Amino acid sequence: MARRGAMASHLTIAALSLLVLALAMNDADAAQPLASSSFLGNMRLRGGQEYVMTRSASQQDLSKPDVKRPGPGSKDPTKEKIWSLSNTYKAADKTSIQKSVVHHAEHTLATDRYNFDDQSAYQAVALSLRDYLVESLRDTKAHYLKEDPKRVYYLSLEFLMGRSLLNALMNLDLTKPYKEALEEIGYKLEDLVEEEKDAALGNGGLGRLAACFLDSMATLNLPAWGYGIRYEHGMFEQRFKDGNQVEFPDTWLTKGNPWEIQRLDISYPVTFYGSERVMATAYDVPIPGYDTLNTNSLRLWSAMPDQDIDLGKFNEGDYGTALGARQRALEITQVLYPNDNNQAGKELRLKQQYFFVSATIQDMIRTFMAAKPGRSWEELPDKVAMQLNDTHPSIGVAELMRLLMDEYHLGWTLAWSIVCKVFAYTNHTVLPEALEKWSLSLMSTLLPRISEIILEINRRWLNEAKSVFGDDWNKLSALSIVEGDGDHKMIRMANLAIVGSFKVNGVAAIHAEIVKSDVFPVFVEYYAKKGITDKFIGITNGVTCRRWLAQCNPTLNSLITKTLGTDRWVRDLSLLDGLKKFANDEKVLDELMDSKLENKKRLATYIKKTLDVDVDCNTMFDIQVKRIHEYKRQLLNVLQIIHRYSELKKMSPDQRKNMVAKTCFIGGKAAAGYYVAKRIIALATAVGRVINNDPDTKDFLKLIFIPNYKVGNAQVIIPANDISEHISTAGTEASGTSNMKFVMNGGIIIGTDDGANIEIKEHVGEENIFIFGLKCPEIADATRRMKEGASWDGRLKNVCNMIRSGQFGNPVDFEPVLNSIENGQDRYLLAADFASYLECHDRVDKAYKDKKEWAKKCLMAIAGMGFFSTDRTIQEYADRIWNCKAVPRPDPRS
């Protein structure tokens, strides 16, 4: 089978990592320390006595012919016969893998087995891998059914999964055999990786956190599942026209999704407008744990019509009416986050939320009842925990009440006592406008029964509150689920979530305190008066180091393993602390900087292919990639870059040579209806066009806006950072997780005292992070002074004058951006922090010039990141909220 061309130089980190994986199979004592001395490839240490082999659960071992799958558990002869036909696991040797891939190419995809292209090869490889995952998933579910543990249902409107191929290979310990098997039949694994599209099931940090959580839940052997929506299209694909963001459909399912399993046997009715019914059909995506036999799943719901077609209307020629119900149903799961700047968009968003929540709760009840027929409803809180990831699924509080009362005929008192012990709520924001609200009018029209239940919950809740606060209407108003009067009544979903949950958690230490002191203080006071002091807690977020270090940064992965003498850190990130003893080891520090340079070259290659811009890898890489929002202050970064450009223009050529040369990268999407954020992007691209082409300064400063930021290119971008920017106004970022990824990959933060930056500072040391700007206690006074017309730093005035002069394009285009920070409108206090921000960059430049000390900072930063693993985060959820225990599958090898 002829191959189609050599590997392109623009491969992403995922593909390039596989090149390193191949080299890593060589002798562990080879001379190239970053390429051939580690366990990379299939994460098993097979050579080199200085390393410790820690992989205990491998598909390669499980697939041996003498290892038997669990039996049927009965003497039924039919089941015994079926077991005898399938009592071993799918073989994982090279020849068996080749047979499986070719089988799926011909029999599943119906392609020519002698000549199928890379896309068909990717699909066949994914399907062959899915076979192992399905075996593991079925055996895991059977074990859970037998043990009947407490189960966790993680409800999230987003799951930003990224690509699955490398993750599945690594977690199953199959990278090496697949790589070798494919090469013999004419394919390169690294080429096939590039054929997979990112699963467009999320947008930002909320969805990426949920995806990391799924990985850790499976790795920790917890009986926990994710539940969400199977969106046909992601939010949008970001492209650019004349420097402006243009939204294109993100059609990620055009060629199907080989990882999912359509479950036509699992479907539930969901009713809108009191009588219009749609069906929620399940799709399961297996989630394999790392170094465990357990595989959990992400269950996604797709909307289908209850009645496919009105045949009478169709035969009359009224095709629109005949297919109307079908069209309305399919709309529900078409697009992630439809624009809600209009009434139809608001209604569709509420439909999406209720649709997936109702289906999930019905599925939970079915599982609960099937596990032990005839069990008491009072057992439900002992067997189920439902985690609400932000307010989007909080309508589940009312939906579970509806199901218990209307479908299972429980009385209100019993039903409510059960509901309040099942749900837990994670708050992800301190911004008032981000605390979701729905108009009572819309709720009453779309979900009349749910509206009635919410109003009754609120009536009874306020009666309880009055018993504590009497007629203190200010406090009662703060506690009420419903706000406003007349036609302007709104349902506050965060309040509903708090009232209906037994635990509420923030996602960083400072965020948890702000939630209690500023966002929901009256709730905290109420529960304290009731003797409940632990309802509001904090559990700091994390990330999975499997994807965000072991996979995306193979050279650093190799160096850490070689330096620590074990790969155990991939499962226990706290072992990174052992790197501290090498802080003065010049060989380790040199290799760390070599690793960084390789990652910078990889990003430079990606930028050249994507944007046709040349990047000097010897410059400092300063990166800010995240959702574009005013509070995240990408604008502050752009204004600082303009100031730096202005200063460079004033210098002589000799003076410029003393400056730290810097390449700045910004990336992220602005919501389609968020006008100011889109104008900030336009300003950034305009500034980049000017400074990148200025012959005086282009060798010393560039600004590159990376289009269509997503998980796939994040795995290229993040490992390349020297500096990353996390500069939200103090008290506005709940946590952030990109900050953790950047530091974990050997970068240093420029940041404010906000979110998880504070805890990162505590763990890596103040000398290994650059903090600037106002602290939380100073925000109120600074806001007052801003509104009173506090004077600006002259350098900021100069920057704004440069923009208005037309130096970066038509100033009219950028007037909305400048207006957002002028005349008392600077809500996020860019002007107040500007001077401190410039001073912080000066400190960074000075530190960067001392290469040895900089390398030491980077190593110490990595060493301090052990706390920020989602394995630790999820274990805290299991212990402090869910009361859920690990249920590992028995090892069939024993």
mmCIF file of N, CA, C and O in Angstrom, residues 134-169:
data_model
loop_
_atom_site.group_PDB
_atom_site.id
_atom_site.type_symbol
_atom_site.label_atom_id
_atom_site.label_comp_id
_atom_site.label_asym_id
_atom_site.label_seq_id
_atom_site.Cartn_x
_atom_site.Cartn_y
_atom_site.Cartn_z
ATOM 1 N N VAL A 134 -15.132 -0.958 24.354
ATOM 2 C CA VAL A 134 -16.469 -1.518 24.591
ATOM 3 C C VAL A 134 -16.385 -2.733 25.504
ATOM 4 O O VAL A 134 -17.208 -2.898 26.413
ATOM 5 N N GLU A 135 -15.402 -3.596 25.274
ATOM 6 C CA GLU A 135 -15.212 -4.734 26.181
ATOM 7 C C GLU A 135 -15.037 -4.249 27.613
ATOM 8 O O GLU A 135 -15.675 -4.753 28.547
ATOM 9 N N SER A 136 -14.160 -3.275 27.783
ATOM 10 C CA SER A 136 -13.889 -2.756 29.126
ATOM 11 C C SER A 136 -15.111 -2.065 29.704
ATOM 12 O O SER A 136 -15.422 -2.220 30.891
ATOM 13 N N LEU A 137 -15.821 -1.311 28.874
ATOM 14 C CA LEU A 137 -17.020 -0.607 29.337
ATOM 15 C C LEU A 137 -18.088 -1.590 29.795
ATOM 16 O O LEU A 137 -18.702 -1.403 30.861
ATOM 17 N N ARG A 138 -18.297 -2.643 29.034
ATOM 18 C CA ARG A 138 -19.334 -3.630 29.410
ATOM 19 C C ARG A 138 -18.938 -4.355 30.699
ATOM 20 O O ARG A 138 -19.785 -4.562 31.583
ATOM 21 N N ASP A 139 -17.679 -4.733 30.815
ATOM 22 C CA ASP A 139 -17.250 -5.422 32.034
ATOM 23 C C ASP A 139 -17.308 -4.493 33.245
ATOM 24 O O ASP A 139 -17.645 -4.925 34.357
ATOM 25 N N THR A 140 -16.990 -3.221 33.038
ATOM 26 C CA THR A 140 -17.061 -2.256 34.141
ATOM 27 C C THR A 140 -18.507 -2.065 34.586
ATOM 28 O O THR A 140 -18.805 -2.055 35.781
ATOM 29 N N LYS A 141 -19.407 -1.910 33.623
ATOM 30 C CA LYS A 141 -20.818 -1.716 33.980
ATOM 31 C C LYS A 141 -21.381 -2.949 34.683
ATOM 32 O O LYS A 141 -22.166 -2.826 35.627
ATOM 33 N N ALA A 142 -20.983 -4.125 34.224
ATOM 34 C CA ALA A 142 -21.451 -5.348 34.879
ATOM 35 C C ALA A 142 -20.956 -5.408 36.323
ATOM 36 O O ALA A 142 -21.689 -5.839 37.235
ATOM 37 N N HIS A 143 -19.722 -4.976 36.536
ATOM 38 C CA HIS A 143 -19.175 -4.971 37.899
ATOM 39 C C HIS A 143 -19.920 -3.963 38.773
ATOM 40 O O HIS A 143 -20.239 -4.258 39.932
ATOM 41 N N TYR A 144 -20.196 -2.794 38.237
ATOM 42 C CA TYR A 144 -20.948 -1.795 39.003
ATOM 43 C C TYR A 144 -22.346 -2.323 39.346
ATOM 44 O O TYR A 144 -22.851 -2.112 40.455
ATOM 45 N N LEU A 145 -22.974 -2.994 38.386
ATOM 46 C CA LEU A 145 -24.312 -3.528 38.638
ATOM 47 C C LEU A 145 -24.282 -4.559 39.759
ATOM 48 O O LEU A 145 -25.162 -4.589 40.632
ATOM 49 N N LYS A 146 -23.240 -5.368 39.770
ATOM 50 C CA LYS A 146 -23.110 -6.390 40.808
ATOM 51 C C LYS A 146 -22.862 -5.762 42.171
ATOM 52 O O LYS A 146 -23.457 -6.174 43.176
ATOM 53 N N GLU A 147 -22.010 -4.745 42.225
ATOM 54 C CA GLU A 147 -21.643 -4.133 43.498
ATOM 55 C C GLU A 147 -22.677 -3.129 43.999
ATOM 56 O O GLU A 147 -22.718 -2.836 45.196
ATOM 57 N N ASP A 148 -23.470 -2.564 43.100
ATOM 58 C CA ASP A 148 -24.492 -1.567 43.447
ATOM 59 C C ASP A 148 -23.924 -0.429 44.302
ATOM 60 O O ASP A 148 -24.398 -0.141 45.402
ATOM 61 N N PRO A 149 -22.887 0.260 43.804
ATOM 62 C CA PRO A 149 -22.293 1.342 44.602
ATOM 63 C C PRO A 149 -23.105 2.628 44.480
ATOM 64 O O PRO A 149 -24.050 2.720 43.676
ATOM 65 N N LYS A 150 -22.736 3.635 45.244
ATOM 66 C CA LYS A 150 -23.285 4.962 45.016
ATOM 67 C C LYS A 150 -22.688 5.493 43.725
ATOM 68 O O LYS A 150 -21.473 5.465 43.517
ATOM 69 N N ARG A 151 -23.558 6.012 42.860
ATOM 70 C CA ARG A 151 -23.135 6.466 41.542
ATOM 71 C C ARG A 151 -23.182 7.992 41.459
ATOM 72 O O ARG A 151 -24.025 8.621 42.098
ATOM 73 N N VAL A 152 -22.297 8.540 40.641
ATOM 74 C CA VAL A 152 -22.234 9.982 40.436
ATOM 75 C C VAL A 152 -22.658 10.299 39.002
ATOM 76 O O VAL A 152 -22.193 9.652 38.058
ATOM 77 N N TYR A 153 -23.524 11.288 38.886
ATOM 78 C CA TYR A 153 -23.972 11.778 37.576
ATOM 79 C C TYR A 153 -23.497 13.226 37.461
ATOM 80 O O TYR A 153 -23.956 14.093 38.204
ATOM 81 N N TYR A 154 -22.576 13.455 36.522
ATOM 82 C CA TYR A 154 -21.976 14.782 36.367
ATOM 83 C C TYR A 154 -22.641 15.478 35.186
ATOM 84 O O TYR A 154 -22.410 15.121 34.026
ATOM 85 N N LEU A 155 -23.482 16.466 35.483
ATOM 86 C CA LEU A 155 -24.278 17.143 34.466
ATOM 87 C C LEU A 155 -23.573 18.428 34.030
ATOM 88 O O LEU A 155 -23.327 19.313 34.853
ATOM 89 N N SER A 156 -23.276 18.523 32.749
ATOM 90 C CA SER A 156 -22.584 19.702 32.230
ATOM 91 C C SER A 156 -23.073 19.988 30.814
ATOM 92 O O SER A 156 -23.205 19.074 29.998
ATOM 93 N N LEU A 157 -23.328 21.261 30.543
ATOM 94 C CA LEU A 157 -23.740 21.655 29.198
ATOM 95 C C LEU A 157 -22.576 21.572 28.224
ATOM 96 O O LEU A 157 -22.772 21.569 27.013
ATOM 97 N N GLU A 158 -21.355 21.495 28.734
ATOM 98 C CA GLU A 158 -20.150 21.430 27.909
ATOM 99 C C GLU A 158 -19.240 20.294 28.348
ATOM 100 O O GLU A 158 -19.086 20.047 29.542
ATOM 101 N N PHE A 159 -18.636 19.632 27.360
ATOM 102 C CA PHE A 159 -17.516 18.718 27.587
ATOM 103 C C PHE A 159 -16.532 18.942 26.445
ATOM 104 O O PHE A 159 -16.745 18.458 25.332
ATOM 105 N N LEU A 160 -15.491 19.707 26.700
ATOM 106 C CA LEU A 160 -14.527 20.042 25.652
ATOM 107 C C LEU A 160 -13.461 18.947 25.614
ATOM 108 O O LEU A 160 -12.403 19.045 26.231
ATOM 109 N N MET A 161 -13.758 17.884 24.854
ATOM 110 C CA MET A 161 -12.986 16.648 24.940
ATOM 111 C C MET A 161 -11.682 16.682 24.160
ATOM 112 O O MET A 161 -10.716 16.020 24.530
ATOM 113 N N GLY A 162 -11.641 17.430 23.055
ATOM 114 C CA GLY A 162 -10.464 17.358 22.203
ATOM 115 C C GLY A 162 -10.444 16.059 21.424
ATOM 116 O O GLY A 162 -11.463 15.391 21.235
ATOM 117 N N ARG A 163 -9.272 15.673 20.962
ATOM 118 C CA ARG A 163 -9.132 14.428 20.208
ATOM 119 C C ARG A 163 -9.046 13.234 21.150
ATOM 120 O O ARG A 163 -8.570 13.367 22.271
ATOM 121 N N SER A 164 -9.444 12.067 20.640
ATOM 122 C CA SER A 164 -9.516 10.870 21.491
ATOM 123 C C SER A 164 -8.481 9.808 21.175
ATOM 124 O O SER A 164 -8.182 8.963 22.022
ATOM 125 N N LEU A 165 -7.930 9.816 19.966
ATOM 126 C CA LEU A 165 -7.086 8.697 19.542
ATOM 127 C C LEU A 165 -5.870 8.504 20.447
ATOM 128 O O LEU A 165 -5.652 7.417 20.992
ATOM 129 N N LEU A 166 -5.076 9.561 20.626
ATOM 130 C CA LEU A 166 -3.880 9.411 21.453
ATOM 131 C C LEU A 166 -4.219 9.098 22.892
ATOM 132 O O LEU A 166 -3.520 8.329 23.563
ATOM 133 N N ASN A 167 -5.298 9.703 23.381
ATOM 134 C CA ASN A 167 -5.687 9.477 24.774
ATOM 135 C C ASN A 167 -6.061 8.019 25.000
ATOM 136 O O ASN A 167 -5.673 7.402 26.003
ATOM 137 N N ALA A 168 -6.820 7.445 24.060
ATOM 138 C CA ALA A 168 -7.213 6.046 24.199
ATOM 139 C C ALA A 168 -5.998 5.119 24.109
ATOM 140 O O ALA A 168 -5.863 4.164 24.890
ATOM 141 N N LEU A 169 -5.107 5.397 23.168
ATOM 142 C CA LEU A 169 -3.907 4.571 23.041
ATOM 143 C C LEU A 169 -3.073 4.605 24.313
ATOM 144 O O LEU A 169 -2.597 3.566 24.787
#
